[in-house]
Coordinates of N, CA, C and O in Angstrom, one line a residue:
Chain A
M1 N 32.4 9.0 -32.0 CA 32.0 7.7 -32.4 C 32.9 6.7 -31.8 O 34.1 6.9 -31.6
V2 N 32.4 5.6 -31.3 CA 33.2 4.6 -30.6 C 32.8 3.2 -31.2 O 31.7 3.0 -31.6
D3 N 33.8 2.3 -31.3 CA 33.6 1.1 -32.0 C 33.1 0.0 -31.0 O 33.4 0.0 -29.9
Q4 N 32.2 -0.9 -31.5 CA 31.8 -2.1 -30.8 C 33.0 -2.9 -30.6 O 33.9 -3.0 -31.4
L5 N 33.1 -3.6 -29.4 CA 34.2 -4.4 -29.1 C 34.2 -5.7 -30.1 O 33.1 -6.2 -30.3
S6 N 35.4 -6.1 -30.4 CA 35.5 -7.4 -31.2 C 35.2 -8.5 -30.2 O 35.2 -8.3 -28.9
E7 N 35.0 -9.7 -30.7 CA 34.8 -10.9 -29.8 C 35.9 -11.1 -28.8 O 35.7 -11.4 -27.7
A8 N 37.2 -10.9 -29.3 CA 38.3 -11.1 -28.5 C 38.4 -10.0 -27.4 O 38.7 -10.3 -26.2
E9 N 38.2 -8.8 -27.8 CA 38.2 -7.7 -26.9 C 37.1 -7.9 -25.8 O 37.3 -7.6 -24.6
R10 N 35.9 -8.3 -26.2 CA 34.8 -8.5 -25.3 C 35.2 -9.6 -24.3 O 34.9 -9.5 -23.1
A11 N 35.7 -10.7 -24.8 CA 36.1 -11.8 -23.9 C 37.1 -11.4 -22.8 O 37.0 -11.7 -21.6
E12 N 38.0 -10.6 -23.2 CA 39.1 -10.1 -22.3 C 38.4 -9.1 -21.3 O 38.7 -9.2 -20.1
A13 N 37.5 -8.3 -21.8 CA 36.8 -7.3 -20.9 C 36.0 -8.1 -19.9 O 36.0 -7.7 -18.7
L14 N 35.2 -9.1 -20.3 CA 34.3 -9.8 -19.4 C 35.1 -10.6 -18.3 O 34.7 -10.7 -17.2
D15 N 36.3 -11.0 -18.7 CA 37.2 -11.7 -17.7 C 37.6 -10.8 -16.6 O 37.7 -11.2 -15.5
A16 N 37.7 -9.5 -16.9 CA 38.1 -8.5 -15.9 C 36.9 -7.9 -15.2 O 37.1 -7.2 -14.2
L17 N 35.7 -8.4 -15.6 CA 34.5 -7.9 -14.9 C 33.6 -9.0 -14.5 O 32.5 -9.2 -14.9
P18 N 34.1 -9.8 -13.5 CA 33.4 -11.1 -13.1 C 32.1 -10.8 -12.5 O 31.3 -11.8 -12.4
D19 N 31.8 -9.6 -12.0 CA 30.5 -9.4 -11.3 C 29.4 -8.9 -12.3 O 28.3 -8.7 -11.9
W20 N 29.8 -8.9 -13.6 CA 28.8 -8.4 -14.6 C 28.4 -9.6 -15.4 O 29.2 -10.5 -15.8
D21 N 27.1 -9.6 -15.8 CA 26.5 -10.6 -16.6 C 26.4 -10.1 -18.0 O 26.1 -8.9 -18.3
Y22 N 26.8 -11.0 -19.0 CA 26.7 -10.6 -20.4 C 25.4 -11.0 -21.0 O 25.0 -12.2 -20.9
D23 N 24.7 -10.1 -21.7 CA 23.5 -10.3 -22.4 C 23.8 -10.3 -23.8 O 24.0 -9.3 -24.5
E24 N 23.8 -11.5 -24.4 CA 24.2 -11.7 -25.8 C 23.2 -11.0 -26.7 O 23.6 -10.4 -27.7
G25 N 21.9 -11.1 -26.4 CA 20.9 -10.6 -27.3 C 21.1 -9.1 -27.5 O 20.9 -8.6 -28.6
R26 N 21.4 -8.4 -26.4 CA 21.6 -6.9 -26.5 C 23.0 -6.5 -26.7 O 23.3 -5.3 -26.9
D27 N 24.0 -7.4 -26.6 CA 25.4 -7.1 -26.5 C 25.6 -6.0 -25.4 O 26.1 -4.9 -25.7
A28 N 25.2 -6.4 -24.2 CA 25.2 -5.5 -23.1 C 25.7 -6.3 -21.8 O 25.7 -7.5 -21.8
I29 N 26.1 -5.5 -20.8 CA 26.4 -6.1 -19.5 C 25.6 -5.5 -18.4 O 25.2 -4.4 -18.5
S30 N 25.3 -6.3 -17.4 CA 24.5 -5.8 -16.3 C 25.0 -6.3 -15.0 O 25.7 -7.4 -14.9
R31 N 24.7 -5.6 -14.0 CA 25.1 -5.9 -12.6 C 24.0 -5.5 -11.7 O 23.4 -4.4 -11.8
S32 N 23.6 -6.4 -10.7 CA 22.6 -6.1 -9.7 C 23.4 -5.9 -8.4 O 24.2 -6.7 -8.0
I33 N 23.0 -4.9 -7.6 CA 23.7 -4.6 -6.3 C 22.6 -4.4 -5.3 O 21.6 -3.7 -5.5
V34 N 22.8 -5.0 -4.1 CA 21.9 -4.9 -3.0 C 22.6 -4.1 -1.9 O 23.7 -4.5 -1.5
F35 N 22.0 -3.0 -1.5 CA 22.6 -2.1 -0.4 C 21.8 -2.3 0.9 O 20.8 -3.1 0.9
T36 N 22.2 -1.6 1.9 CA 21.6 -1.7 3.2 C 20.2 -1.1 3.1 O 19.2 -1.6 3.7
D37 N 20.1 0.0 2.5 CA 18.8 0.8 2.4 C 18.8 1.7 1.2 O 19.7 1.7 0.4
F38 N 17.7 2.5 1.1 CA 17.6 3.4 0.0 C 18.7 4.5 0.0 O 19.2 4.8 -1.1
A39 N 19.0 5.0 1.1 CA 19.9 6.1 1.2 C 21.3 5.6 0.6 O 21.9 6.4 -0.1
E40 N 21.7 4.4 1.0 CA 22.9 3.9 0.5 C 22.8 3.6 -1.0 O 23.8 3.9 -1.8
A41 N 21.7 3.1 -1.5 CA 21.5 2.8 -2.9 C 21.6 4.1 -3.7 O 22.3 4.2 -4.7
F42 N 20.8 5.1 -3.2 CA 20.8 6.3 -4.0 C 22.1 7.1 -3.9 O 22.5 7.8 -4.9
G43 N 22.8 7.0 -2.8 CA 24.1 7.6 -2.7 C 25.1 7.0 -3.8 O 25.8 7.7 -4.4
F44 N 25.0 5.7 -3.9 CA 25.8 5.0 -4.9 C 25.4 5.5 -6.3 O 26.3 5.9 -7.2
M45 N 24.1 5.6 -6.6 CA 23.6 6.1 -7.9 C 24.1 7.5 -8.2 O 24.5 7.8 -9.3
T46 N 24.2 8.3 -7.1 CA 24.7 9.7 -7.3 C 26.1 9.7 -7.7 O 26.6 10.5 -8.6
Q47 N 26.9 8.9 -7.1 CA 28.3 8.8 -7.5 C 28.5 8.3 -9.0 O 29.3 8.9 -9.7
V48 N 27.7 7.3 -9.3 CA 27.7 6.8 -10.7 C 27.3 7.9 -11.7 O 27.8 8.1 -12.8
A49 N 26.2 8.7 -11.3 CA 25.7 9.7 -12.2 C 26.7 10.7 -12.5 O 26.8 11.2 -13.7
L50 N 27.5 11.1 -11.5 CA 28.5 12.1 -11.8 C 29.6 11.6 -12.7 O 30.1 12.3 -13.6
I51 N 30.0 10.4 -12.5 CA 31.0 9.8 -13.4 C 30.5 9.6 -14.8 O 31.1 9.9 -15.8
A52 N 29.2 9.2 -14.9 CA 28.6 9.0 -16.2 C 28.5 10.3 -16.9 O 28.7 10.4 -18.2
E53 N 28.1 11.3 -16.2 CA 27.9 12.6 -16.9 C 29.2 13.2 -17.4 O 29.3 13.7 -18.5
R54 N 30.3 13.0 -16.6 CA 31.6 13.5 -17.0 C 32.1 12.8 -18.2 O 32.7 13.3 -19.1
A55 N 31.8 11.4 -18.3 CA 32.2 10.6 -19.4 C 31.2 10.7 -20.6 O 31.5 10.2 -21.7
D56 N 30.1 11.4 -20.4 CA 29.0 11.5 -21.4 C 28.6 10.1 -21.8 O 28.4 9.9 -23.0
H57 N 28.6 9.2 -20.9 CA 28.1 7.8 -21.2 C 27.3 7.3 -20.0 O 27.8 7.3 -18.9
H58 N 26.1 7.0 -20.2 CA 25.1 6.8 -19.1 C 24.5 5.4 -19.0 O 24.3 4.8 -20.1
P59 N 24.3 5.0 -17.8 CA 23.7 3.6 -17.7 C 22.2 3.6 -17.9 O 21.5 4.7 -17.9
E60 N 21.7 2.4 -18.2 CA 20.2 2.2 -18.0 C 20.1 1.5 -16.7 O 20.8 0.5 -16.4
W61 N 19.3 2.1 -15.8 CA 19.2 1.5 -14.5 C 17.9 1.6 -13.8 O 17.1 2.5 -14.1
T62 N 17.7 0.7 -12.9 CA 16.4 0.6 -12.1 C 16.8 0.5 -10.7 O 17.7 -0.2 -10.3
N63 N 16.0 1.2 -9.9 CA 16.2 1.2 -8.4 C 14.9 0.8 -7.7 O 13.8 1.5 -8.0
V64 N 14.9 -0.1 -6.9 CA 13.7 -0.5 -6.0 C 14.3 -0.5 -4.6 O 15.0 -1.5 -4.2
W65 N 14.0 0.5 -3.8 CA 14.5 0.6 -2.4 C 16.0 0.4 -2.3 O 16.8 1.3 -2.7
N66 N 16.4 -0.8 -1.8 CA 17.9 -1.0 -1.6 C 18.6 -1.7 -2.8 O 19.7 -2.1 -2.7
R67 N 17.8 -1.9 -3.9 CA 18.4 -2.6 -5.0 C 18.6 -1.7 -6.2 O 17.8 -0.9 -6.5
V68 N 19.7 -1.9 -6.9 CA 20.0 -1.2 -8.1 C 20.4 -2.2 -9.2 O 21.3 -3.0 -8.9
E69 N 19.8 -2.1 -10.3 CA 20.2 -3.0 -11.5 C 20.7 -2.1 -12.6 O 19.9 -1.2 -13.0
I70 N 21.9 -2.3 -13.0 CA 22.5 -1.5 -14.0 C 22.8 -2.2 -15.3 O 23.3 -3.4 -15.2
T71 N 22.4 -1.7 -16.5 CA 22.8 -2.3 -17.7 C 23.6 -1.3 -18.5 O 23.2 -0.1 -18.6
L72 N 24.7 -1.7 -19.1 CA 25.5 -0.9 -19.9 C 25.6 -1.4 -21.4 O 25.9 -2.6 -21.6
T73 N 25.4 -0.5 -22.3 CA 25.7 -0.8 -23.7 C 25.8 0.5 -24.4 O 25.5 1.6 -23.8
T74 N 26.3 0.5 -25.6 CA 26.6 1.8 -26.3 C 25.8 1.8 -27.6 O 26.0 1.1 -28.5
H75 N 24.7 2.6 -27.5 CA 23.7 2.7 -28.6 C 24.5 3.1 -29.9 O 24.2 2.5 -31.0
D76 N 25.4 4.1 -29.8 CA 26.1 4.5 -31.0 C 26.9 3.4 -31.7 O 27.2 3.5 -32.9
A77 N 27.4 2.5 -30.9 CA 28.3 1.4 -31.4 C 27.5 0.2 -31.7 O 28.0 -0.8 -32.2
G78 N 26.2 0.2 -31.4 CA 25.4 -1.0 -31.7 C 25.7 -2.2 -30.7 O 25.4 -3.3 -31.0
G79 N 26.3 -1.9 -29.6 CA 26.6 -2.9 -28.6 C 27.7 -2.5 -27.6 O 27.9 -1.3 -27.5
L80 N 28.3 -3.5 -27.0 CA 29.3 -3.2 -26.0 C 30.6 -2.5 -26.6 O 31.1 -2.9 -27.6
S81 N 31.0 -1.4 -25.9 CA 32.2 -0.7 -26.4 C 33.1 -0.5 -25.2 O 32.8 -0.8 -24.0
A82 N 34.3 0.1 -25.5 CA 35.3 0.4 -24.4 C 34.7 1.4 -23.4 O 35.1 1.4 -22.2
R83 N 33.7 2.2 -23.8 CA 33.1 3.1 -22.9 C 32.3 2.4 -21.8 O 32.2 2.8 -20.6
D84 N 31.7 1.3 -22.2 CA 31.0 0.5 -21.2 C 31.9 -0.2 -20.2 O 31.7 -0.3 -19.0
V85 N 33.0 -0.7 -20.8 CA 34.0 -1.3 -19.9 C 34.6 -0.3 -18.9 O 34.8 -0.6 -17.7
D86 N 34.9 0.9 -19.4 CA 35.4 1.9 -18.5 C 34.4 2.3 -17.4 O 34.7 2.4 -16.2
L87 N 33.1 2.4 -17.8 CA 32.1 2.7 -16.8 C 31.9 1.6 -15.8 O 31.8 1.8 -14.6
A88 N 31.9 0.4 -16.3 CA 31.7 -0.8 -15.4 C 32.9 -0.9 -14.4 O 32.7 -1.2 -13.2
T89 N 34.1 -0.6 -14.9 CA 35.3 -0.6 -14.0 C 35.2 0.5 -13.0 O 35.5 0.2 -11.8
A90 N 34.7 1.6 -13.3 CA 34.5 2.7 -12.4 C 33.5 2.3 -11.3 O 33.6 2.6 -10.1
I91 N 32.4 1.7 -11.8 CA 31.3 1.3 -10.8 C 31.9 0.2 -9.9 O 31.6 0.3 -8.7
D92 N 32.6 -0.7 -10.4 CA 33.3 -1.7 -9.5 C 34.2 -1.1 -8.5 O 34.2 -1.5 -7.3
S93 N 34.9 0.0 -8.9 CA 35.8 0.7 -8.0 C 35.0 1.3 -6.8 O 35.4 1.3 -5.7
I94 N 33.8 1.9 -7.2 CA 33.0 2.5 -6.1 C 32.6 1.5 -5.1 O 32.6 1.6 -3.9
L95 N 32.1 0.3 -5.7 CA 31.6 -0.7 -4.8 C 32.7 -1.4 -4.0 O 32.4 -1.9 -2.9
D96 N 33.9 -1.5 -4.5 CA 35.0 -2.1 -3.8 C 35.7 -1.2 -2.8 O 36.4 -1.6 -2.0
G97 N 35.4 0.1 -3.0 CA 36.2 1.2 -2.4 C 35.9 1.3 -0.9 O 35.0 0.7 -0.3
Chain B
M1 N 1.9 1.1 9.8 CA 1.0 0.4 8.8 C 0.1 1.4 8.1 O -0.4 2.3 8.8
V2 N -0.2 1.2 6.9 CA -1.0 2.1 6.1 C -2.0 1.3 5.3 O -1.7 0.2 4.9
D3 N -3.2 1.8 5.2 CA -4.3 1.0 4.6 C -4.3 1.2 3.0 O -4.0 2.3 2.5
Q4 N -4.6 0.1 2.3 CA -4.9 0.2 0.9 C -6.1 1.1 0.7 O -7.0 1.1 1.5
L5 N -6.1 1.9 -0.4 CA -7.2 2.8 -0.7 C -8.4 2.0 -1.0 O -8.3 0.9 -1.7
S6 N -9.6 2.4 -0.6 CA -10.8 1.8 -1.1 C -11.0 2.2 -2.6 O -10.3 3.1 -3.1
E7 N -12.0 1.5 -3.2 CA -12.2 1.9 -4.6 C -12.6 3.3 -4.8 O -12.1 4.0 -5.7
A8 N -13.4 3.8 -3.9 CA -13.9 5.2 -4.0 C -12.7 6.2 -3.8 O -12.6 7.2 -4.5
E9 N -11.9 5.9 -2.8 CA -10.7 6.7 -2.5 C -9.8 6.7 -3.7 O -9.2 7.7 -4.1
R10 N -9.6 5.5 -4.3 CA -8.7 5.4 -5.4 C -9.2 6.2 -6.6 O -8.4 6.9 -7.3
A11 N -10.5 6.1 -6.9 CA -11.1 6.9 -8.0 C -10.9 8.4 -7.8 O -10.5 9.1 -8.8
E12 N -11.1 8.8 -6.6 CA -10.9 10.2 -6.3 C -9.4 10.6 -6.5 O -9.1 11.7 -7.1
A13 N -8.5 9.8 -6.0 CA -7.1 10.1 -6.1 C -6.6 10.1 -7.6 O -5.9 11.0 -8.0
L14 N -7.1 9.2 -8.4 CA -6.7 9.1 -9.8 C -7.2 10.3 -10.5 O -6.6 10.8 -11.5
D15 N -8.4 10.8 -10.2 CA -8.9 12.0 -10.8 C -8.0 13.2 -10.6 O -7.9 14.1 -11.5
A16 N -7.4 13.2 -9.4 CA -6.5 14.4 -9.1 C -5.1 14.1 -9.6 O -4.2 15.0 -9.5
L17 N -4.8 13.0 -10.2 CA -3.5 12.7 -10.8 C -3.6 12.2 -12.2 O -3.3 11.1 -12.6
P18 N -4.0 13.2 -13.1 CA -4.3 12.8 -14.5 C -3.1 12.4 -15.3 O -3.2 11.7 -16.3
D19 N -1.9 12.7 -14.8 CA -0.7 12.3 -15.5 C -0.2 10.9 -15.2 O 0.9 10.5 -15.7
W20 N -0.9 10.3 -14.3 CA -0.5 8.9 -13.8 C -1.4 7.9 -14.4 O -2.6 8.1 -14.5
D21 N -0.8 6.8 -14.8 CA -1.5 5.6 -15.3 C -1.7 4.6 -14.2 O -0.8 4.3 -13.4
Y22 N -2.9 4.0 -14.1 CA -3.2 3.1 -13.1 C -3.0 1.7 -13.6 O -3.5 1.3 -14.7
D23 N -2.3 0.9 -12.9 CA -2.0 -0.5 -13.3 C -2.9 -1.4 -12.3 O -2.5 -1.5 -11.1
E24 N -4.0 -1.9 -12.9 CA -4.9 -2.6 -12.0 C -4.3 -3.9 -11.5 O -4.5 -4.3 -10.3
G25 N -3.5 -4.6 -12.3 CA -2.9 -5.9 -11.9 C -2.0 -5.7 -10.6 O -2.1 -6.6 -9.7
R26 N -1.3 -4.6 -10.5 CA -0.4 -4.4 -9.4 C -1.1 -3.4 -8.3 O -0.5 -3.3 -7.3
D27 N -2.2 -2.8 -8.7 CA -2.8 -1.7 -7.9 C -1.6 -0.7 -7.6 O -1.3 -0.4 -6.5
A28 N -1.1 -0.2 -8.7 CA 0.0 0.7 -8.7 C -0.3 1.8 -9.7 O -1.1 1.7 -10.6
I29 N 0.4 3.0 -9.5 CA 0.4 4.0 -10.5 C 1.8 4.3 -11.1 O 2.8 4.1 -10.4
S30 N 1.8 4.7 -12.3 CA 3.1 5.0 -12.9 C 3.0 6.3 -13.8 O 2.0 6.6 -14.3
R31 N 4.2 6.9 -13.9 CA 4.3 8.1 -14.8 C 5.7 8.0 -15.4 O 6.7 7.7 -14.8
S32 N 5.7 8.4 -16.7 CA 6.9 8.5 -17.5 C 7.2 9.9 -17.8 O 6.3 10.7 -18.2
I33 N 8.4 10.4 -17.6 CA 8.8 11.7 -17.9 C 10.0 11.8 -18.8 O 11.0 11.0 -18.5
V34 N 10.0 12.7 -19.7 CA 11.1 12.9 -20.6 C 11.7 14.3 -20.3 O 11.0 15.3 -20.4
F35 N 13.0 14.3 -20.0 CA 13.7 15.6 -19.8 C 14.6 15.9 -20.9 O 14.6 15.2 -21.9
T36 N 15.2 17.1 -20.8 CA 16.1 17.5 -21.9 C 17.3 16.6 -22.0 O 17.8 16.3 -23.1
D37 N 17.9 16.2 -20.9 CA 19.1 15.4 -20.9 C 19.2 14.6 -19.6 O 18.4 14.7 -18.7
F38 N 20.3 13.9 -19.5 CA 20.6 13.1 -18.3 C 20.7 14.0 -17.0 O 20.1 13.6 -15.9
A39 N 21.4 15.1 -17.1 CA 21.6 15.9 -15.9 C 20.2 16.4 -15.4 O 20.0 16.4 -14.2
E40 N 19.3 16.8 -16.3 CA 18.0 17.2 -15.8 C 17.2 16.0 -15.2 O 16.6 16.2 -14.2
A41 N 17.3 14.9 -15.9 CA 16.6 13.7 -15.4 C 17.1 13.3 -14.0 O 16.3 13.1 -13.1
F42 N 18.4 13.3 -13.8 CA 19.0 12.8 -12.5 C 18.8 13.9 -11.5 O 18.6 13.6 -10.3
G43 N 18.8 15.2 -11.9 CA 18.5 16.2 -10.9 C 17.1 16.1 -10.3 O 16.9 16.2 -9.1
F44 N 16.1 15.8 -11.2 CA 14.8 15.5 -10.8 C 14.8 14.3 -9.8 O 14.1 14.3 -8.8
M45 N 15.5 13.2 -10.2 CA 15.5 12.0 -9.3 C 16.0 12.3 -8.0 O 15.6 11.8 -7.0
T46 N 17.0 13.2 -7.9 CA 17.6 13.6 -6.6 C 16.6 14.3 -5.7 O 16.5 14.1 -4.5
Q47 N 15.8 15.2 -6.4 CA 14.8 15.9 -5.6 C 13.7 14.9 -5.1 O 13.3 14.9 -3.9
V48 N 13.3 13.9 -5.9 CA 12.4 12.9 -5.5 C 13.0 12.0 -4.4 O 12.3 11.7 -3.4
A49 N 14.2 11.7 -4.5 CA 14.9 10.8 -3.6 C 14.9 11.4 -2.2 O 14.6 10.7 -1.2
L50 N 15.1 12.7 -2.1 CA 15.1 13.4 -0.8 C 13.7 13.4 -0.2 O 13.5 13.1 1.0
I51 N 12.7 13.7 -1.0 CA 11.3 13.6 -0.5 C 10.9 12.2 -0.1 O 10.3 12.0 1.0
A52 N 11.3 11.2 -0.9 CA 11.0 9.8 -0.6 C 11.6 9.4 0.7 O 11.0 8.7 1.5
E53 N 12.9 9.8 0.9 CA 13.6 9.4 2.1 C 13.0 10.0 3.3 O 12.8 9.3 4.4
R54 N 12.6 11.3 3.2 CA 12.0 11.9 4.4 C 10.6 11.3 4.7 O 10.3 11.1 5.9
A55 N 9.9 10.9 3.7 CA 8.6 10.2 3.9 C 8.7 8.8 4.2 O 7.7 8.1 4.5
D56 N 9.9 8.2 4.1 CA 10.2 6.8 4.2 C 9.2 6.0 3.3 O 8.7 5.0 3.7
H57 N 9.1 6.5 2.1 CA 8.2 5.8 1.1 C 8.9 6.0 -0.2 O 9.0 7.2 -0.7
H58 N 9.3 5.0 -0.9 CA 10.2 5.1 -2.0 C 9.6 4.6 -3.3 O 8.9 3.6 -3.3
P59 N 10.0 5.2 -4.4 CA 9.5 4.8 -5.7 C 10.2 3.5 -6.3 O 11.4 3.3 -5.8
E60 N 9.6 2.8 -7.2 CA 10.3 1.9 -8.1 C 10.6 2.7 -9.4 O 9.6 3.3 -9.9
W61 N 11.8 2.8 -9.8 CA 12.0 3.7 -11.0 C 13.2 3.3 -11.8 O 14.1 2.6 -11.4
T62 N 13.0 3.7 -13.1 CA 14.0 3.3 -14.1 C 14.4 4.6 -14.8 O 13.6 5.4 -15.1
N63 N 15.7 4.7 -15.1 CA 16.2 5.9 -15.9 C 17.1 5.4 -17.0 O 17.9 4.6 -16.9
V64 N 16.7 5.9 -18.2 CA 17.6 5.7 -19.4 C 17.8 7.1 -20.0 O 16.9 7.7 -20.6
W65 N 19.0 7.6 -19.8 CA 19.4 8.9 -20.2 C 18.4 10.0 -19.8 O 18.4 10.4 -18.6
N66 N 17.6 10.5 -20.7 CA 16.7 11.6 -20.4 C 15.3 11.2 -19.9 O 14.4 12.0 -19.7
R67 N 15.1 9.9 -19.8 CA 13.8 9.3 -19.5 C 13.8 8.7 -18.1 O 14.7 8.1 -17.7
V68 N 12.7 9.0 -17.3 CA 12.5 8.4 -16.0 C 11.1 7.8 -16.0 O 10.1 8.5 -16.3
E69 N 11.0 6.6 -15.5 CA 9.7 5.9 -15.4 C 9.6 5.6 -13.9 O 10.4 4.9 -13.3
I70 N 8.5 6.0 -13.3 CA 8.3 5.8 -11.9 C 7.0 5.0 -11.6 O 6.0 5.3 -12.3
T71 N 7.1 4.1 -10.7 CA 5.9 3.3 -10.3 C 5.8 3.4 -8.8 O 6.8 3.3 -8.1
L72 N 4.6 3.7 -8.4 CA 4.3 3.8 -6.9 C 3.3 2.8 -6.5 O 2.2 2.7 -7.1
T73 N 3.6 2.1 -5.4 CA 2.6 1.2 -4.8 C 3.2 1.0 -3.3 O 4.3 1.4 -3.1
T74 N 2.3 0.5 -2.5 CA 2.8 0.3 -1.1 C 2.7 -1.1 -0.7 O 1.7 -1.7 -0.6
H75 N 3.9 -1.7 -0.6 CA 4.0 -3.2 -0.4 C 3.3 -3.6 0.9 O 2.6 -4.5 0.9
D76 N 3.5 -2.7 1.9 CA 2.9 -3.1 3.2 C 1.4 -3.1 3.2 O 0.7 -3.7 4.0
A77 N 0.8 -2.3 2.3 CA -0.7 -2.2 2.2 C -1.2 -3.1 1.1 O -2.4 -3.2 1.0
G78 N -0.4 -3.8 0.4 CA -0.8 -4.7 -0.7 C -1.4 -3.9 -1.9 O -2.1 -4.5 -2.7
G79 N -1.0 -2.7 -2.0 CA -1.5 -1.9 -3.2 C -1.4 -0.4 -2.9 O -0.6 0.0 -2.0
L80 N -2.2 0.3 -3.7 CA -2.1 1.8 -3.6 C -2.6 2.3 -2.2 O -3.7 1.9 -1.8
S81 N -1.8 3.2 -1.6 CA -2.2 3.8 -0.4 C -2.1 5.3 -0.4 O -1.6 5.9 -1.4
A82 N -2.5 6.0 0.6 CA -2.4 7.5 0.7 C -0.9 7.9 0.5 O -0.6 9.0 0.1
R83 N 0.0 7.0 0.9 CA 1.4 7.4 0.8 C 1.8 7.6 -0.7 O 2.7 8.4 -1.0
D84 N 1.3 6.7 -1.5 CA 1.6 6.8 -3.0 C 1.0 8.1 -3.5 O 1.6 8.8 -4.4
V85 N -0.2 8.4 -3.1 CA -0.9 9.6 -3.6 C -0.1 10.8 -3.1 O 0.1 11.8 -3.9
D86 N 0.4 10.8 -1.9 CA 1.2 12.0 -1.4 C 2.5 12.1 -2.2 O 2.9 13.2 -2.6
L87 N 3.1 11.0 -2.5 CA 4.4 11.0 -3.2 C 4.1 11.5 -4.7 O 4.9 12.3 -5.2
A88 N 3.1 10.9 -5.3 CA 2.8 11.3 -6.7 C 2.5 12.8 -6.7 O 2.9 13.5 -7.7
T89 N 1.7 13.3 -5.8 CA 1.4 14.7 -5.7 C 2.7 15.6 -5.6 O 2.8 16.6 -6.3
A90 N 3.6 15.1 -4.7 CA 4.9 15.8 -4.6 C 5.7 15.8 -5.9 O 6.3 16.8 -6.2
I91 N 5.7 14.7 -6.6 CA 6.4 14.6 -7.8 C 5.8 15.5 -8.9 O 6.5 16.2 -9.6
D92 N 4.5 15.5 -8.9 CA 3.8 16.5 -9.9 C 4.2 17.9 -9.6 O 4.4 18.7 -10.5
S93 N 4.3 18.2 -8.3 CA 4.7 19.6 -7.9 C 6.1 20.0 -8.4 O 6.3 21.1 -8.8
I94 N 7.0 19.0 -8.3 CA 8.3 19.3 -8.8 C 8.3 19.5 -10.3 O 8.9 20.4 -10.8
L95 N 7.5 18.7 -11.0 CA 7.5 18.8 -12.5 C 6.8 20.0 -12.9 O 7.1 20.6 -14.0
D96 N 5.8 20.5 -12.2 CA 5.0 21.7 -12.5 C 5.7 23.0 -12.0 O 5.3 24.1 -12.4
G97 N 6.7 22.8 -11.1 CA 7.2 24.0 -10.4 C 8.0 24.9 -11.3 O 8.4 24.6 -12.4

């Protein structure tokens, strides 16, 4: 079990994740990424899939050719948790790497 | 360039793809699949990704943990084409295999 972030914790987390949009209605964060082509997009998804599986925390995501849209929230917590922040940070690291 | 299916061709194709829903508004077909868990869902997506890349024809798809929703249409043809039917048939083969 993991706790939903407090307002202060969430504000701090969002400051550190400037590429992510906050969806207040769902208490979720999302990021859209455009790659060169499908192979690059799906390669990225495979990297994220392995990290997500190891953390046992998975994204909601959509892929259309070179675009990937990722949404993170924690159903068990009823909203954004530290697990989402960790996964978002890991995703940013892949993209910046 | 690939041609949009005629009405008769489409009717025949849909008969052979009973697990797919036809979206008239988009002239697209879609299928939702529920797997045991994320690893199984993403394993399936990886198989489809390789087939799609080899055919240079890619799905629009969404994954939420053990669920995958796939939509197929051919932007260049302005709707459903033989390439969608081929990819749908290949996807069915993976799922029935």
